Short mmCIF file of C-alpha atoms and ligand atoms in Angstrom, two decimals:
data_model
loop_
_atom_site.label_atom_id
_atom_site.label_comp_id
_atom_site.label_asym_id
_atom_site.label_seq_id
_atom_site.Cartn_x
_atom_site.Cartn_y
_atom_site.Cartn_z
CA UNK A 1 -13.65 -30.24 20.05
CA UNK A 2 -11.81 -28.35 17.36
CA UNK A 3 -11.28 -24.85 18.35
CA UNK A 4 -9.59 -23.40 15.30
CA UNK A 5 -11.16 -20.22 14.09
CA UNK A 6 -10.43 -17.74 11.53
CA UNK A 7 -8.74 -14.82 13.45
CA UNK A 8 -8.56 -12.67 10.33
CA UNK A 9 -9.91 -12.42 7.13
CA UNK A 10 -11.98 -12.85 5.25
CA UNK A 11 -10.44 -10.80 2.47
CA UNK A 12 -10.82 -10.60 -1.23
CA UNK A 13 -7.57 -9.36 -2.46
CA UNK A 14 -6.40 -9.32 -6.34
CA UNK A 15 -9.42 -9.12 -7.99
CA UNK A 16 -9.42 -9.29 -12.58
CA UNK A 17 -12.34 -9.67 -14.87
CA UNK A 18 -12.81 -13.77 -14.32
CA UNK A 19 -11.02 -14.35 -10.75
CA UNK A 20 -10.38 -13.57 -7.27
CA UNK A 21 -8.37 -14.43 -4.38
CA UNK A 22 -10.06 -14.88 -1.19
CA UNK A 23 -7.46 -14.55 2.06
CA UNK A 24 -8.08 -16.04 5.47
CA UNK A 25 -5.77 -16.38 8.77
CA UNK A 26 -7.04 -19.32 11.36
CA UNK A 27 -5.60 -19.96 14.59
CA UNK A 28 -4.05 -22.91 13.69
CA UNK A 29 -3.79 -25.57 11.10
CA UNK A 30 -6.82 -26.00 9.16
CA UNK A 31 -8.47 -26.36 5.62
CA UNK A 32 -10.15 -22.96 4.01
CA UNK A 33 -13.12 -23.37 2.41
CA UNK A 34 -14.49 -20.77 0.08
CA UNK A 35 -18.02 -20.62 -0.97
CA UNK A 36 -20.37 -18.52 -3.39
CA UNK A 37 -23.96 -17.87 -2.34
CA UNK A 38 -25.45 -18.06 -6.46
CA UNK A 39 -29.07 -18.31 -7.24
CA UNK A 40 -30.03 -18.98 -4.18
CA UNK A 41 -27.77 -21.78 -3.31
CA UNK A 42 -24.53 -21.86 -1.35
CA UNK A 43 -21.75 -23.64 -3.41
CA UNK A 44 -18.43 -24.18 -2.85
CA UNK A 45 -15.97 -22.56 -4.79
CA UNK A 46 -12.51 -23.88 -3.45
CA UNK A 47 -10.57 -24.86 -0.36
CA UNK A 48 -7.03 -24.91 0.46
CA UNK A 49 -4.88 -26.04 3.43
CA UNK A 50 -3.10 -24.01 6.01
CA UNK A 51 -0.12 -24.33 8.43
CA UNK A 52 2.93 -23.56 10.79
CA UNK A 53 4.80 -22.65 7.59
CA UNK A 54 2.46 -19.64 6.49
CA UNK A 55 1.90 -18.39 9.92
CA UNK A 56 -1.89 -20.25 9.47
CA UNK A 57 -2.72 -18.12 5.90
CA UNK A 58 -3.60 -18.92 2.90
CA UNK A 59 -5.73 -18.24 -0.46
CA UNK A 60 -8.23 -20.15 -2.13
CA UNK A 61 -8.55 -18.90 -5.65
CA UNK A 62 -11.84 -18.34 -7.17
CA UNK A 63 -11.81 -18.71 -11.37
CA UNK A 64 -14.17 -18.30 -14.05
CA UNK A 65 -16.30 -15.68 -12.80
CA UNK A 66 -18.15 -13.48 -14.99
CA UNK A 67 -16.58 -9.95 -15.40
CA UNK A 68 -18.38 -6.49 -13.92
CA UNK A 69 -20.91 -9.09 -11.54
CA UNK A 70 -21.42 -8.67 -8.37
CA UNK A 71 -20.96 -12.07 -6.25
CA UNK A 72 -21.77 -12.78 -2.51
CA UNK A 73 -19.13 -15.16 -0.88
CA UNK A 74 -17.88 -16.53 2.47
CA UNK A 75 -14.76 -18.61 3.86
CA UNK A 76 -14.86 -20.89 6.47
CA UNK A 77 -13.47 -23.44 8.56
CA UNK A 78 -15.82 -25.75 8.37
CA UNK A 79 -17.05 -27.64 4.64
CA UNK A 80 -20.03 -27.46 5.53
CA UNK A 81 -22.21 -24.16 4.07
CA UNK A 82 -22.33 -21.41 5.89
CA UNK A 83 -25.60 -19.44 6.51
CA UNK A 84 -25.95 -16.43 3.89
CA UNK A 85 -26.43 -13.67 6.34
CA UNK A 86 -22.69 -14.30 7.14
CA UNK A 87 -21.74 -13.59 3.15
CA UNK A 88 -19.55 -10.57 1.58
CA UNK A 89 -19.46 -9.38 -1.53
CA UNK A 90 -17.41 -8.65 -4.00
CA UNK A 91 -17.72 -7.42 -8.04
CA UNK A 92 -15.44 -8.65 -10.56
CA UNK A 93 -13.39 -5.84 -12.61
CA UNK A 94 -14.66 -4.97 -16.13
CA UNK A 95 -12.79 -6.88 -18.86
CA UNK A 96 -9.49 -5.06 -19.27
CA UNK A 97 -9.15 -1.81 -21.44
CA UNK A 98 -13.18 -1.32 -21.45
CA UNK A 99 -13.30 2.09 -20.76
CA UNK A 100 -15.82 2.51 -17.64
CA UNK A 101 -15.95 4.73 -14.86
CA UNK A 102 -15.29 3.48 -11.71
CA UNK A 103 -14.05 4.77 -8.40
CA UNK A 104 -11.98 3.33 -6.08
CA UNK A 105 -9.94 4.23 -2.61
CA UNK A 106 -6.70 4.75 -1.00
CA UNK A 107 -5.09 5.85 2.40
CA UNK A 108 -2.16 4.55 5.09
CA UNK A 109 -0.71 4.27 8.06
CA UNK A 110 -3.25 2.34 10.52
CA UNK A 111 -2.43 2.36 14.40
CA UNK A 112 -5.32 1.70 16.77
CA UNK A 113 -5.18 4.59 18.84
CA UNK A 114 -8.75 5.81 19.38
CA UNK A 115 -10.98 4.67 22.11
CA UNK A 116 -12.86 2.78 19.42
CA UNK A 117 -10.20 2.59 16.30
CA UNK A 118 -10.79 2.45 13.07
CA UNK A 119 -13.16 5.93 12.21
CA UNK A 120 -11.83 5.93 8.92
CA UNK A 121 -12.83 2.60 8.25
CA UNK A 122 -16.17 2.82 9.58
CA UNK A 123 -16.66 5.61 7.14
CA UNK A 124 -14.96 4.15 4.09
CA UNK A 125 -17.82 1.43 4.76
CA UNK A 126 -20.73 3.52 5.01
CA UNK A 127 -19.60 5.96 2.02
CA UNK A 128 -18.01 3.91 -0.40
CA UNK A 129 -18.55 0.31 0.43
CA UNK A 130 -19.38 -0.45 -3.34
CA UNK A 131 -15.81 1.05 -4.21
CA UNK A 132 -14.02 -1.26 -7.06
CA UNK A 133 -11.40 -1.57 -4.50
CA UNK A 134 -9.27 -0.15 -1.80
CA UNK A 135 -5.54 0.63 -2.26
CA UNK A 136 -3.59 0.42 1.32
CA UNK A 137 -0.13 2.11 0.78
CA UNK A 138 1.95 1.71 3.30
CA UNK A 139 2.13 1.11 7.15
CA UNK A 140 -0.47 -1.10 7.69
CA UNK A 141 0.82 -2.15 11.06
CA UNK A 142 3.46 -0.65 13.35
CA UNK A 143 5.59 -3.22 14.26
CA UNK A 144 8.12 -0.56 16.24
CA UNK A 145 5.53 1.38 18.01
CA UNK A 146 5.65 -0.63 21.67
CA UNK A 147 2.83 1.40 22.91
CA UNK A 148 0.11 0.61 20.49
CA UNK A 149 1.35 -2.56 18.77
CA UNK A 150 -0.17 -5.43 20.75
CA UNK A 151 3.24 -6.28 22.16
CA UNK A 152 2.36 -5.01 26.05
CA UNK A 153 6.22 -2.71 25.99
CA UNK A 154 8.20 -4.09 23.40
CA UNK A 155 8.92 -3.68 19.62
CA UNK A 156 8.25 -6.96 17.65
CA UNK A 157 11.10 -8.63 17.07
CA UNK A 158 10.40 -12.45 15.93
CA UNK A 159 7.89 -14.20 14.14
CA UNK A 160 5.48 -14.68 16.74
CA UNK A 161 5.82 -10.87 17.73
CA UNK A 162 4.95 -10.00 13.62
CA UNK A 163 2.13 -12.45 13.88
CA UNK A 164 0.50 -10.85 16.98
CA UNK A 165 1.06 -7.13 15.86
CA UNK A 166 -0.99 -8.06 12.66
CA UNK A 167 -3.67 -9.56 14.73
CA UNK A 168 -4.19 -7.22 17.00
CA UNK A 169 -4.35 -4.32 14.45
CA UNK A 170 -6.13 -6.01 11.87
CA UNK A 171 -8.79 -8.00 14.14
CA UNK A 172 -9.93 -3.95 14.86
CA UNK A 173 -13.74 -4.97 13.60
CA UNK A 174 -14.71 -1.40 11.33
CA UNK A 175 -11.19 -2.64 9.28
CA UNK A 176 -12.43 -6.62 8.65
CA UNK A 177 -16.10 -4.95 7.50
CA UNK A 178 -14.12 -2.97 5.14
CA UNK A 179 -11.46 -5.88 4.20
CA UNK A 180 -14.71 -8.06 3.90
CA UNK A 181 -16.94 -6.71 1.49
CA UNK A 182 -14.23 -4.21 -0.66
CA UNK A 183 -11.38 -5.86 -2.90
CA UNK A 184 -8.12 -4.61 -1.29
CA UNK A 185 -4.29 -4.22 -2.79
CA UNK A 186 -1.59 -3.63 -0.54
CA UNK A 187 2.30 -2.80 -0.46
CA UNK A 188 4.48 -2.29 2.87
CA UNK A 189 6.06 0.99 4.14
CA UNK A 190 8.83 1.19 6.54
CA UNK A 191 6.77 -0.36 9.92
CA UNK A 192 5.95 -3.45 8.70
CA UNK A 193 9.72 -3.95 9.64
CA UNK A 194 10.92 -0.75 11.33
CA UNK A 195 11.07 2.97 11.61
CA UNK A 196 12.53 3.96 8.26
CA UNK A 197 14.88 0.82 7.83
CA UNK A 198 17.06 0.50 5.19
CA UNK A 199 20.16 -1.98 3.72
CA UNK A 200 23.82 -0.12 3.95
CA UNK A 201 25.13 -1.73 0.53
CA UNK A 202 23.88 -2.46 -2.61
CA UNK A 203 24.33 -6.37 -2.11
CA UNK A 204 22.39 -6.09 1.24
CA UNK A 205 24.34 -7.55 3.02
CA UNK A 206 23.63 -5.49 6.55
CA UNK A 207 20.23 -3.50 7.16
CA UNK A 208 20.12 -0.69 9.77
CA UNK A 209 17.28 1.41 11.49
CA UNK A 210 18.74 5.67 10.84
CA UNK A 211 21.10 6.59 14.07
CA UNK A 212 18.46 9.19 15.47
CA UNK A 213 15.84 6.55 15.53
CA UNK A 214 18.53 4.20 17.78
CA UNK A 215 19.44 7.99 19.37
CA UNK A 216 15.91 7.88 20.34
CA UNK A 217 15.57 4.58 21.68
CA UNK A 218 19.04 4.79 23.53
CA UNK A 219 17.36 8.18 25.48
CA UNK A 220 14.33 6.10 26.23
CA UNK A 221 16.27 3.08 28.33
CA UNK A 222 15.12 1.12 25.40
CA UNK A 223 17.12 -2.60 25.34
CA UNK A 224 20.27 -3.06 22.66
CA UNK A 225 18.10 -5.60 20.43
CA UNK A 226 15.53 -2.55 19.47
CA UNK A 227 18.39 -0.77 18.51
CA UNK A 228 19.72 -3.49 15.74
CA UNK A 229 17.73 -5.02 12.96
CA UNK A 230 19.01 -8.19 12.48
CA UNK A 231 18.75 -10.29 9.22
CA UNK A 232 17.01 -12.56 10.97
CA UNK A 233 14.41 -9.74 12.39
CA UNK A 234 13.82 -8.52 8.80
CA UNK A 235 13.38 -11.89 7.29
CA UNK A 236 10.73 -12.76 9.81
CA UNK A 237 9.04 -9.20 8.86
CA UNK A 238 9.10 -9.39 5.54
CA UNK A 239 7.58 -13.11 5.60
CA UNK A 240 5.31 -11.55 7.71
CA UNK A 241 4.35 -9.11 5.10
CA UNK A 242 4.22 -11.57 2.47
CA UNK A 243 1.76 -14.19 4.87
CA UNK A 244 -0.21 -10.93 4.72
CA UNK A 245 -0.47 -8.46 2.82
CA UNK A 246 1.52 -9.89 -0.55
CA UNK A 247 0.09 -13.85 -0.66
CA UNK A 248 -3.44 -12.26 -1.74
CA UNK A 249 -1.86 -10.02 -4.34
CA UNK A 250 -1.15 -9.78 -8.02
CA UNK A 251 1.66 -12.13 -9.44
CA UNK A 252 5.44 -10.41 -8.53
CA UNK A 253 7.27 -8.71 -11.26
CA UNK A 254 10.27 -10.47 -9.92
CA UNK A 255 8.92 -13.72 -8.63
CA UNK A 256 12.14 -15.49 -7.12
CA UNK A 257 10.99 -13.20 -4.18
CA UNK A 258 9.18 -15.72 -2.76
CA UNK A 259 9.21 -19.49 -3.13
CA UNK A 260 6.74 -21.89 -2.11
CA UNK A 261 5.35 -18.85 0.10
CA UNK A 262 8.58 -18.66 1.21
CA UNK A 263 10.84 -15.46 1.25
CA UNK A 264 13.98 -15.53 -0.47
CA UNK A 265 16.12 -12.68 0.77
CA UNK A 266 19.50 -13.46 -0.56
CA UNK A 267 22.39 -11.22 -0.48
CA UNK A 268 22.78 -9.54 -4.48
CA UNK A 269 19.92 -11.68 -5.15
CA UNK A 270 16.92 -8.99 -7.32
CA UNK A 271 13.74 -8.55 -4.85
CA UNK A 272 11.12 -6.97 -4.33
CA UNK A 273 7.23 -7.11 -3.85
CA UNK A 274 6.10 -4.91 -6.91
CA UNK A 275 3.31 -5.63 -9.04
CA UNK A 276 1.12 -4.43 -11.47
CA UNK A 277 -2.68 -4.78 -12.46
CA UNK A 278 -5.17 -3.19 -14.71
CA UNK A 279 -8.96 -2.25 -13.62
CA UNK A 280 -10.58 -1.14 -17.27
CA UNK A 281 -8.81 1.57 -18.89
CA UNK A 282 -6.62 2.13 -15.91
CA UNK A 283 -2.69 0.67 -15.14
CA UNK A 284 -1.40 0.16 -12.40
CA UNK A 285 2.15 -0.03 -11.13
CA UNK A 286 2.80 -0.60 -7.14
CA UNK A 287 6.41 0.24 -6.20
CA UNK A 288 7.69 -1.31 -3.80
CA UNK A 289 9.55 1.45 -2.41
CA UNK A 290 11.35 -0.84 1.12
CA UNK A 291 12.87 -3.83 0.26
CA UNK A 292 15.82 -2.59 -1.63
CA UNK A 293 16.23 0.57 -0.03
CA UNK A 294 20.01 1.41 0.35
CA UNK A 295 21.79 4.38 1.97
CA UNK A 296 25.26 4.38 2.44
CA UNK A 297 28.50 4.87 1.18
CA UNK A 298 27.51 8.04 -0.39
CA UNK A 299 24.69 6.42 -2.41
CA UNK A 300 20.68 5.98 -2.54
CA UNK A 301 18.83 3.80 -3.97
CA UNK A 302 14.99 3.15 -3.66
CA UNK A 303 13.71 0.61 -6.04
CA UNK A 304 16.50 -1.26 -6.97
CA UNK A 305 17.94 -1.67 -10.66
CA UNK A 306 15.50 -5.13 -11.39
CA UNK A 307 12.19 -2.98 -9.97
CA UNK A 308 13.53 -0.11 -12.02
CA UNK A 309 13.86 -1.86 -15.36
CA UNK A 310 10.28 -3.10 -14.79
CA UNK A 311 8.90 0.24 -14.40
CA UNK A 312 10.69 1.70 -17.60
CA UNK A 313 9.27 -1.07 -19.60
CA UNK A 314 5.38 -1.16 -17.90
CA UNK A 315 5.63 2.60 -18.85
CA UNK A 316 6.23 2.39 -22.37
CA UNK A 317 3.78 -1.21 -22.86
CA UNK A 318 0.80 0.86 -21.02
CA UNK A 319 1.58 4.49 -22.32
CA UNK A 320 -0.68 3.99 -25.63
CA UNK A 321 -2.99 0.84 -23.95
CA UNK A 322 -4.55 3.06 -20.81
CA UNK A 323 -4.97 6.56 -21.17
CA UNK A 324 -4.73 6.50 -17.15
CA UNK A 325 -1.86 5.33 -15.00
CA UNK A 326 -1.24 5.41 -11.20
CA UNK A 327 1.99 4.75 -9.74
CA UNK A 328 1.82 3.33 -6.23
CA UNK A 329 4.53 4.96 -3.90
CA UNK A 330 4.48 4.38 0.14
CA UNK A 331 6.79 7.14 -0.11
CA UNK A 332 5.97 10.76 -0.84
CA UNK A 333 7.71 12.05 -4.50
CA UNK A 334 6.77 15.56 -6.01
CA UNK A 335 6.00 16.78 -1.74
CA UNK A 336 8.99 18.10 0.35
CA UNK A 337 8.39 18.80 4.16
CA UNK A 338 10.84 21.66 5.71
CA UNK A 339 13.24 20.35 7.99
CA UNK A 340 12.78 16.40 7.41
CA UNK A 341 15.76 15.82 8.34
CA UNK A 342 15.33 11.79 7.77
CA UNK A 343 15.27 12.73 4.02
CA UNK A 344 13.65 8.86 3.97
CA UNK A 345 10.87 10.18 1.60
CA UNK A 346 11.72 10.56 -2.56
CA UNK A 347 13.19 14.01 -2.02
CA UNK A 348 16.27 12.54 -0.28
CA UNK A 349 16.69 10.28 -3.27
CA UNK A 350 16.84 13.34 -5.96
CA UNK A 351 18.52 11.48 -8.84
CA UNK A 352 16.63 8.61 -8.90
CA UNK A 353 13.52 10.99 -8.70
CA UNK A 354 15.03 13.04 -11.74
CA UNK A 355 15.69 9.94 -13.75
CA UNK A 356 11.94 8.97 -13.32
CA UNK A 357 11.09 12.44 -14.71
CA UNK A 358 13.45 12.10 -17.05
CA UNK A 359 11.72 8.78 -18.76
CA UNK A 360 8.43 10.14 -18.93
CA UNK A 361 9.79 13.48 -20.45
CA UNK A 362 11.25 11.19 -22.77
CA UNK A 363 8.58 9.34 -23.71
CA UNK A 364 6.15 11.49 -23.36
CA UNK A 365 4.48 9.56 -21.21
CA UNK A 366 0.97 11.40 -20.20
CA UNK A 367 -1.52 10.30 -17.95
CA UNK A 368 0.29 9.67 -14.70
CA UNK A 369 -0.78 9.85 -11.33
CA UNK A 370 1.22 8.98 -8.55
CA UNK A 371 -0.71 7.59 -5.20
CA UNK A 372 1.01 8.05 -2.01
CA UNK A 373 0.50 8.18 1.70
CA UNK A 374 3.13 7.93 4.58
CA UNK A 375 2.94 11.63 5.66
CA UNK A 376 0.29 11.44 8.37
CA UNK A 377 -0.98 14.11 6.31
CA UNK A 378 -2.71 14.33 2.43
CA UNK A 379 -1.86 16.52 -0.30
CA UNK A 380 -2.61 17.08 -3.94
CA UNK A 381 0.29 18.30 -5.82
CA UNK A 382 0.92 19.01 -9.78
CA UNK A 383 3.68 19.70 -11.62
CA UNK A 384 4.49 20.63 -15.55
CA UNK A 385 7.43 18.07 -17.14
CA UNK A 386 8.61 19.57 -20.61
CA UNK A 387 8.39 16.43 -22.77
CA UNK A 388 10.75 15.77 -25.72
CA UNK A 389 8.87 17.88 -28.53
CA UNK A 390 8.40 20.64 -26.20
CA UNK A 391 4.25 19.15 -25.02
CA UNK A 392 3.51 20.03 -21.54
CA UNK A 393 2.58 16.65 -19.09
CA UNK A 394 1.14 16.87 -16.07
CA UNK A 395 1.42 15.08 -13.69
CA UNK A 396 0.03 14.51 -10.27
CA UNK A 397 0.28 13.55 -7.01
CA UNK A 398 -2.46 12.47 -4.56
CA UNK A 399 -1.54 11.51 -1.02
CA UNK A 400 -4.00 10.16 1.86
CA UNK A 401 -2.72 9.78 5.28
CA UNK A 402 -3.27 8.74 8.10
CA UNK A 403 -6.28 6.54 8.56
CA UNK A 404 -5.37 6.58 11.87
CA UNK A 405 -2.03 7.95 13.70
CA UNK A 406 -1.11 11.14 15.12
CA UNK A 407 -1.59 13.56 12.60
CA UNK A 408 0.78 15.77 11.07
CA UNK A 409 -1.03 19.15 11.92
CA UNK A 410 1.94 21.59 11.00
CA UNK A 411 1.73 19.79 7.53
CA UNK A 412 -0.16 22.99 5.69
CA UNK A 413 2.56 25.34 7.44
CA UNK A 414 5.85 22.77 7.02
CA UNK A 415 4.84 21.95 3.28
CA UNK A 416 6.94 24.10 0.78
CA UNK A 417 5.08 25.91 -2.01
CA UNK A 418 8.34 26.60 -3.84
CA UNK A 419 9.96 24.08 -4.82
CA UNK A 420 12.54 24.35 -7.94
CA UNK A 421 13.98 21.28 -9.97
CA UNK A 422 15.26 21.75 -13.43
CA UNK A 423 13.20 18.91 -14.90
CA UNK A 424 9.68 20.22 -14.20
CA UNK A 425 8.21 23.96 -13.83
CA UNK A 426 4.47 25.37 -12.23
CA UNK A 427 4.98 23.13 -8.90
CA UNK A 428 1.50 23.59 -7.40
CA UNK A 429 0.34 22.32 -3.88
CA UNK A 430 -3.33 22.31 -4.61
CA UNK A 431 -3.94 21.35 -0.48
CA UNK A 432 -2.76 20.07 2.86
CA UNK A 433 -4.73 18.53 5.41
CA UNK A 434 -2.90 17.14 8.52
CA UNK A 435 -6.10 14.85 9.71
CA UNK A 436 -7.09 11.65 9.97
CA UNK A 437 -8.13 10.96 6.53
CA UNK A 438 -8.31 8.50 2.92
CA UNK A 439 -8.56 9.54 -0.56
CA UNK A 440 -11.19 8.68 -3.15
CA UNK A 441 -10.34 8.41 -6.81
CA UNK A 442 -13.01 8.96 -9.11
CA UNK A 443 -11.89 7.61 -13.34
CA UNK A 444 -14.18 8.93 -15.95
CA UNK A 445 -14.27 7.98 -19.02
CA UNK A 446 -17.41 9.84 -20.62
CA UNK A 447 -15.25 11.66 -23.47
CA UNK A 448 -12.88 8.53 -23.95
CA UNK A 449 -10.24 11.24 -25.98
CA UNK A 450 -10.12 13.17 -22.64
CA UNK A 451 -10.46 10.95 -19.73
CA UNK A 452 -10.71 12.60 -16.40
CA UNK A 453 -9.65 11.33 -12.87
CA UNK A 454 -10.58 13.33 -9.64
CA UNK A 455 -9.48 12.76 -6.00
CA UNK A 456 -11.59 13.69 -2.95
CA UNK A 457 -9.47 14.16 0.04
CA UNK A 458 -12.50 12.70 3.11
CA UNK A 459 -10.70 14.39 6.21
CA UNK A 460 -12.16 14.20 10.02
CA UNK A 461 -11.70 17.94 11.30
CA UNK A 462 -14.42 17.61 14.32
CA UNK A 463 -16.78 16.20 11.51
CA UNK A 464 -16.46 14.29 8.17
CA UNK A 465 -15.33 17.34 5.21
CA UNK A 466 -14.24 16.94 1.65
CA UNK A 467 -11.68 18.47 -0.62
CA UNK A 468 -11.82 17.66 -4.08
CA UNK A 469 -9.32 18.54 -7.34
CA UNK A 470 -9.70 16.98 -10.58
CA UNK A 471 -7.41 17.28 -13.87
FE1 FE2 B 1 2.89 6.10 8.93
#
């Protein structure tokens, strides 16, 4: 008797105006077969083969769709068709640069910790399950937290360890309703590997978890191999990562990252997991803040020279194309926490922030929004840069997190107000809400010479509440 099953997934991940890409995980090696429930009739729409060397996940590919439609779909195991009260559903995007409203939502940081986990998620499918798509930021498992990762008292540290955390946070059931029937994009924070890892040289040749993290540890009787993160540890995360959160994805802006669905993490080699997409008359650019993070030797660096390059030139080919852009940051970059001492967030990495300023006060580059999480706390935050002929651009910042973790409650209290920098001036914190919470991001494009985008912060404070700040 065959006994494989699908142990996560289905997922519908990037998502354009004719395609899709539909993301399963079995138990063990198998074919996946993707089907469309159309006019009544259950076709099949594609199938491809899993095994050992993508941890049992893979993507069937769905083409020629028609854009803006809604379509009802399922993956299985089996090639024979499944019965349609097991379908989810999905809409293609609008052809890009049509200028339609749409909404969509965000959040991070996901640790089943509730008696029944996943609140957020059980909301985000009850309010907003026919949102274009959900944006998951950062920290979408916690590979280092031995309590609540799956592990039974230990922090994963090989393949199989990865493999389980994943499972056992993403098999929560409120999460795979939401994964199911709303398009998803991802990108990795720190605990998808570790607690604020990062390389100690440029060539990355040696990555390290911060000393009071391995402090930490050390006081807790925790073994020497927690307090190390081996190449070999990080290769086997980041794979990980890729088997789950990148393989479903947009195309890589630097695509030697991964062969064959294999990562390539060679020292002085360019890498990274960025992408972009479009939705309409909205860009998109999703950092990928982690895999060339460097601190040492007197220097930071967070993207990486290749990611950076990228970014300079997406800004200036989408500046006139889409009147909106969002930037995609797992870490926070316009919000500054007193006495975070880890500086592992975008304030501890002031010049690259300023030379990001810098190029859109160059360019004049207007329309930016920047979509974080990370904080176990959301924000909205605005500042004014001076652009090049002396034209004020604003530009925002919109954080939601956690969906689930401990909250940061001192957040409102902790957050500065105040907070000076040459290269921008009226630094606003618009709100701070240290529960569990997501964002929702609401594009309008009524008067298409003034385009408006508004975020809802949904927070849980005893019940379900709603702060909202448009531009
Ligand atoms: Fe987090």
């Amino acid at each position: 008797m065959n006994t494989t099953e699908l142990i996560l997934g289905p997922l519908v991940g990037d998502l354009s105006h004719d395609s899709v890409k539909i993301w399963g995980r079995a138990s063990g090696a198998a074919i996946l077969y993707a089907w469309l429930f159309d006019s009544g009739q259950v076709k099949q729409a594609g199938k491809a083969r899993v095994d050992r060397k993508t941890g049992f996940a893979g993507v069937v590919e769905i083409k020629d769709l028609q854009p803006d439609t809604w379509y009802r779909y399922a993956l299985t195991l089996s090639n024979e068709g499944p019965p349609a009260a097991s379908f989810g559903r999905f809409k293609t995007a609008p052809v890009p640069r049509q200028l339609k409203n749409f909404s969509f939502a965000f959040g991070s940081c996901f640790l089943p910790l509730e008696p029944d986990p996943g609140l957020t998620f059980q909301r985000i499918s009850r309010m907003h399950g026919r949102a274009s798509f959900l944006l998951m930021v950062g920290d979408q498992i916690y590979a280092d937290l031995w309590k609540h990762n799956g592990l039974k008292d230990h922090i994963a540290l090989d393949k199989e360890d990865y493999n389980e955390v994943y499972r056992f946070a993403w098999s929560n059931k409120h999460m795979r309703e939401v994964l199911k029937n709303i398009p998803v994009l991802m990108t990795q924070d720190d605990h998808e590997v570790d607690n604020d890892w990062h390389w100690k040289d440029s060539n990355r040749i040696e990555a390290i978890i911060p000393w009071h993290i391995r402090l930490r540890r050390w006081l807790l009787g925790r073994p020497l191999v927690e307090r190390s993160l081996t190449l070999e540890r990080l290769r086997v995360a980041l794979q990980t990562y890729w088997e789950h959160q990148g393989m479903h994805g947009p195309e890589l802006l630097i695509p030697s990252t991964v062969k064959n669905n294999q990562v390539q993490l060679e020292p002085g080699k360019p890498f990274s997991f960025a992408y972009t997409y479009t939705y309409g008359g909205a860009a998109f650019f999703v950092m990928d803040t982690r895999s060339m993070r460097m601190r040492g030797h007197g220097k930071g660096e967070v993207l990486g020279n290749e990611q950076w390059l990228k970014l300079k030139s997406w800004l200036r080919d989408v500046n006139d194309e889409y009147p909106i852009k969002f930037v995609v940051t797992s870490s926070a970059f316009l919000h500054f926490l007193l006495g975070d001492y880890s500086l592992d967030r975008w304030s501890g990495y002031p010049r690259e922030r300023n030379r990001l300023l810098h190029y859109l006060s160059e360019h004049e580059i207007e329309g930016v929004y920047l979509l974080t999480g990370d904080l176990h706390s959301g924000h909205a935050i605005s500042v004014d840069i001076k652009g090049r002929s002396g034209k004020n651009i604003l530009l925002w910042e919109f954080c939601a997190s956690p969906f689930e973790q401990e909250s940061n409650w001192l957040a409102w209290l902790l957050t500065l107000r105040w907070l000076p920098n040459k290269l921008w001036k009226n630094y606003k914190v618009h709100f701070v809400k240290g529960k569990f919470n997501y964002g929702v991001v609401n594009v309008n494009f009524e008067n298409p010479e003034n385009p408006k985008v508004e975020f809802e912060l949904h927070y849980l404070d005893k019940k379900w509440k709603v702060k909202k700040i448009g531009s």
